[in-house]
Amino acid sequence: MKTGDRGPETGNMEMSLDALIHPAAAQPMAPRQFLVQNVRRETPDTFTLTLARPNPEEGLIFAPGQFNMLYAFGVGEAPISISGDPDRPHLLVHTIREVGNVTRALCHQKPGRAIGVRGPFGAFWPVAEAQGNDVLVVAGGLGLAPLRPAIYYLLSRRAAYGSVEIIYGARTPQDLLYRRELERWRGRFDLRVHVTVDAAPSDWKTNVGVVTALLPRARLDPFHTVAFLCGPGVMMRFTVRELLNLGLKEDRIFVSLERHMKCGLGMCGHCQLGPVFVCKDGPVFRYDRVKDWLDRREV
Amino acid sequence: MVARQDFPYLLEALIRRGCQLMGPTLRRGDLVYGPLHGVEDLPRGWRDWQAPGSFRLQPREDQALFGYGVGQHSWKSFLFPPRQLLWQARRTRGGFEFMPREEDHPRYAFIGVHPCDLTAIQVQDKVFLEGAYVDPTYGQRRLGAFIVAVNCGHACGTGFCASMGAGPRAAPGFDLALTEVVSPNGPHYFLVEAGTEEGGAVLGEIPHRPAAPEEWQAAEDRIKQAENQMGRFVQTRGLKELLYRNYEHPRWDDVASRCLTCGNCTWVCPTCFCHTMEDVTDLTGEIAQRWRRLDVCFSVNYSYLHGGSVRVSPRSRYRQWLTHKLATWVDQFGCFGCVGCGRCITWCPVGIDLTEEVRAIGESENP
Ligand SMILES: Cc1cc2nc3c(=O)[nH]c(=O)nc-3n(C[C@H](O)[C@H](O)[C@H](O)COP(=O)(O)OP(=O)(O)OC[C@H]3O[C@@H](n4cnc5c(N)ncnc54)[C@H](O)[C@@H]3O)c2cc1C
Ligand code: SF4
Ligand code: SF4
Ligand code: FES
């Protein structure tokens, strides 16, 4: 049996672990090590980790919307979207909210420590196919993380797209991710960014309310727009409904779904949603391909 | 044709090839697949008696070696071990390094694989070998395995393999297939069919002769008899669509009121592949291991997500299991996830019978 397509690599002794992998422990079951370069606090419970491959030549090529299984030594593994720039694959960026054991251990890594990475896994936002169209990005909360690579991709090929709009909602101003970047994006003339929060102190100058309330503000040509959605289930349900009302066709709407995941390989069964495995058929789906299943309860 | 007294040569030929023989043995009144040292380990002269919620072994009138149906165990425990170390690593200054682990990939010879179980192995092949990723352990064990199938001479009390196209005659995929012909005072022999080149080579090493027409006929009659005895049936035509239409059928509430969500049906099922991962460390925290362990879709944790599990009600969990076996599996892997072995019916403590559940849903549409 082949032991995986990545051969052993050179690099400093301590880190050349792919070479040390016992043949049978081959990819895709064993994580590769990446070094934590930088940890940045986004919100009180959410951190962005920048990871680098010990051997800088070998990055991790990924497509916007894909995820990795991140492993904290001895604690466990969790599926986490890649939130960095697909054109800079030598840096692996993940934004993680601390909700349990694994995510806590990942968020509290110190620079210089190694974490395990398996991936990238999954289907991606159809950024290339969307060329020539307007693109609407709708994100709720942490849902901006898997969309950020798509935004980077669009912005670095900006001329290939029509209008690009981002609608982003969070619970409170403190819960907004990537605030400085949002400001920078807001300053661009070739991009419209709408930010809203559910609740805000009186000094909050922008919108208060749910993201769907901002949809009518998007200058939307339903026949030439592709929409990318990621956020809590309720937010996505209402956003889809609103987009359909505005005349967007179901096959122009893409959603990123979340399920319990243990393997990322289509083998463990946990991520099933009816006939699809979210880890390999998704997490990004064209809406019409999963809508029957999203409407069913407890599937 | 191989005469009964020459049968031990088959096992010897396989041992000579370096195979580790695995087959049915009797252990504390139960039928267990385990190491076979010789013909004397086979459950000679015993047969199964099965009904929803019960399993018994009974003496036969004859001395058949393979006169039993399927028990609670299946071959998946060898190809896809219920608990398996995937890797282990030691903490280092900057990170961790993998440590070798002992892993043997025995070359198994499975002796006495029923047709339904042979199909079940092929169903699991699609999961572990035919997707974008390959499970190396499964692959190594599977590719090395030599399969001696046995066609069935009687139907299991709860089986419906004929409906699922999985039995009672073995479909291609075996190395050798046996049909045992035996009666209390008559001749005792095996009709042997080679399915692969290696199977043919093994057959060449043991005493055999071409079968006489009446010997063929006797073997055919046995398989026919098994087919005719089969008491259960599932209408597979339109089955996926039927279930997709009926996610909100009241029958799910009915079965949920009986189901204990114990998961026995998944443990015994030869196709169920769901598993989970366990990350553990030693006491010092310096050595970490990752284990893969069989998991059960009937547990609430199985669908755990931030804010609560997806499938909380027993109704949704039973529905997940049954619709996976008989509907969504078809879209996922191009075949049913059920081979009709009947184990889930026999080993369900309350005797829930999936063929009954499906029939009830079907009949409600066409009364
Ligand atoms: C495709 C995908 C992409 C994701 N991307 C991100 C991301 O970019 N950033 C981020 O912070 N989180 C992301 N998540 C969610 C993240 O995987 C879970 O929060 C994480 O697994 C929780 O693990 P834990 O051990 O810290 O928590 P646990 O102690 O296991 O549980 C804490 C909470 O997390 C939920 N949870 C546990 N395991 C999983 C799991 N395997 N999948 C989903 N939820 C789980 C539990 O229901 C519980 O409410 C993503 C999930 C998926 C499926
Ligand atoms: S679902 Fe039941 S009858 Fe079908 S293969 Fe599994 S155990 Fe056998
Ligand atoms: S159907 Fe029977 S065996 Fe399966 S979980 Fe329910 S009670 Fe247990
Ligand atoms: S995460 Fe294991 S099958 Fe999808």
JSON list of C-alpha atoms in Angstrom, two decimals, chain A residues 42 65 81-84 95 97 125 137-152 166-170 175-179 181-182 185 193-195 228-232 235:
[
{"chain": "A", "resi": 42, "resn": "GLU", "atom": "CA", "xyz": [-9.89, 38.48, 18.12]},
{"chain": "A", "resi": 65, "resn": "GLY", "atom": "CA", "xyz": [-13.79, 27.21, 2.30]},
{"chain": "A", "resi": 81, "resn": "SER", "atom": "CA", "xyz": [-11.85, 26.15, 8.77]},
{"chain": "A", "resi": 82, "resn": "ILE", "atom": "CA", "xyz": [-8.85, 27.72, 7.12]},
{"chain": "A", "resi": 83, "resn": "SER", "atom": "CA", "xyz": [-9.20, 31.48, 7.38]},
{"chain": "A", "resi": 84, "resn": "GLY", "atom": "CA", "xyz": [-5.99, 32.66, 5.68]},
{"chain": "A", "resi": 95, "resn": "THR", "atom": "CA", "xyz": [-9.53, 31.36, 13.76]},
{"chain": "A", "resi": 97, "resn": "ARG", "atom": "CA", "xyz": [-13.38, 29.88, 19.33]},
{"chain": "A", "resi": 125, "resn": "TRP", "atom": "CA", "xyz": [-16.53, 28.15, -2.45]},
{"chain": "A", "resi": 137, "resn": "VAL", "atom": "CA", "xyz": [-20.83, 37.31, 1.04]},
{"chain": "A", "resi": 138, "resn": "VAL", "atom": "CA", "xyz": [-23.08, 36.92, 4.09]},
{"chain": "A", "resi": 139, "resn": "ALA", "atom": "CA", "xyz": [-21.43, 35.88, 7.35]},
{"chain": "A", "resi": 140, "resn": "GLY", "atom": "CA", "xyz": [-22.68, 35.49, 10.90]},
{"chain": "A", "resi": 141, "resn": "GLY", "atom": "CA", "xyz": [-20.33, 35.34, 13.89]},
{"chain": "A", "resi": 142, "resn": "LEU", "atom": "CA", "xyz": [-17.50, 32.86, 13.42]},
{"chain": "A", "resi": 143, "resn": "GLY", "atom": "CA", "xyz": [-18.87, 32.21, 9.92]},
{"chain": "A", "resi": 144, "resn": "LEU", "atom": "CA", "xyz": [-16.63, 34.96, 8.61]},
{"chain": "A", "resi": 145, "resn": "ALA", "atom": "CA", "xyz": [-13.58, 32.72, 9.18]},
{"chain": "A", "resi": 146, "resn": "PRO", "atom": "CA", "xyz": [-14.23, 30.22, 6.34]},
{"chain": "A", "resi": 147, "resn": "LEU", "atom": "CA", "xyz": [-15.33, 33.09, 4.09]},
{"chain": "A", "resi": 148, "resn": "ARG", "atom": "CA", "xyz": [-12.23, 35.21, 4.57]},
{"chain": "A", "resi": 149, "resn": "PRO", "atom": "CA", "xyz": [-10.10, 33.11, 2.16]},
{"chain": "A", "resi": 150, "resn": "ALA", "atom": "CA", "xyz": [-12.80, 33.65, -0.48]},
{"chain": "A", "resi": 151, "resn": "ILE", "atom": "CA", "xyz": [-12.72, 37.40, 0.19]},
{"chain": "A", "resi": 152, "resn": "TYR", "atom": "CA", "xyz": [-8.93, 37.45, -0.17]},
{"chain": "A", "resi": 166, "resn": "ILE", "atom": "CA", "xyz": [-19.98, 41.72, 2.37]},
{"chain": "A", "resi": 167, "resn": "ILE", "atom": "CA", "xyz": [-22.69, 41.60, 5.00]},
{"chain": "A", "resi": 168, "resn": "TYR", "atom": "CA", "xyz": [-21.42, 40.58, 8.40]},
{"chain": "A", "resi": 169, "resn": "GLY", "atom": "CA", "xyz": [-23.31, 40.25, 11.64]},
{"chain": "A", "resi": 170, "resn": "ALA", "atom": "CA", "xyz": [-22.23, 39.39, 15.18]},
{"chain": "A", "resi": 175, "resn": "ASP", "atom": "CA", "xyz": [-17.73, 39.65, 18.92]},
{"chain": "A", "resi": 176, "resn": "LEU", "atom": "CA", "xyz": [-16.68, 41.00, 15.53]},
{"chain": "A", "resi": 177, "resn": "LEU", "atom": "CA", "xyz": [-13.72, 39.17, 14.01]},
{"chain": "A", "resi": 178, "resn": "TYR", "atom": "CA", "xyz": [-10.91, 40.82, 12.05]},
{"chain": "A", "resi": 179, "resn": "ARG", "atom": "CA", "xyz": [-11.92, 44.34, 13.03]},
{"chain": "A", "resi": 181, "resn": "GLU", "atom": "CA", "xyz": [-9.30, 44.30, 8.36]},
{"chain": "A", "resi": 182, "resn": "LEU", "atom": "CA", "xyz": [-13.00, 45.10, 8.19]},
{"chain": "A", "resi": 185, "resn": "TRP", "atom": "CA", "xyz": [-12.08, 46.72, 3.52]},
{"chain": "A", "resi": 193, "resn": "VAL", "atom": "CA", "xyz": [-19.08, 46.19, 3.58]},
{"chain": "A", "resi": 194, "resn": "HIS", "atom": "CA", "xyz": [-22.12, 46.22, 5.87]},
{"chain": "A", "resi": 195, "resn": "VAL", "atom": "CA", "xyz": [-21.65, 45.32, 9.51]},
{"chain": "A", "resi": 228, "resn": "PHE", "atom": "CA", "xyz": [-21.79, 32.69, -0.22]},
{"chain": "A", "resi": 229, "resn": "LEU", "atom": "CA", "xyz": [-23.31, 32.13, 3.24]},
{"chain": "A", "resi": 230, "resn": "CYS", "atom": "CA", "xyz": [-21.85, 30.92, 6.50]},
{"chain": "A", "resi": 231, "resn": "GLY", "atom": "CA", "xyz": [-23.14, 31.37, 10.00]},
{"chain": "A", "resi": 232, "resn": "PRO", "atom": "CA", "xyz": [-25.49, 29.90, 12.59]},
{"chain": "A", "resi": 235, "resn": "MET", "atom": "CA", "xyz": [-29.18, 32.98, 10.22]}
]
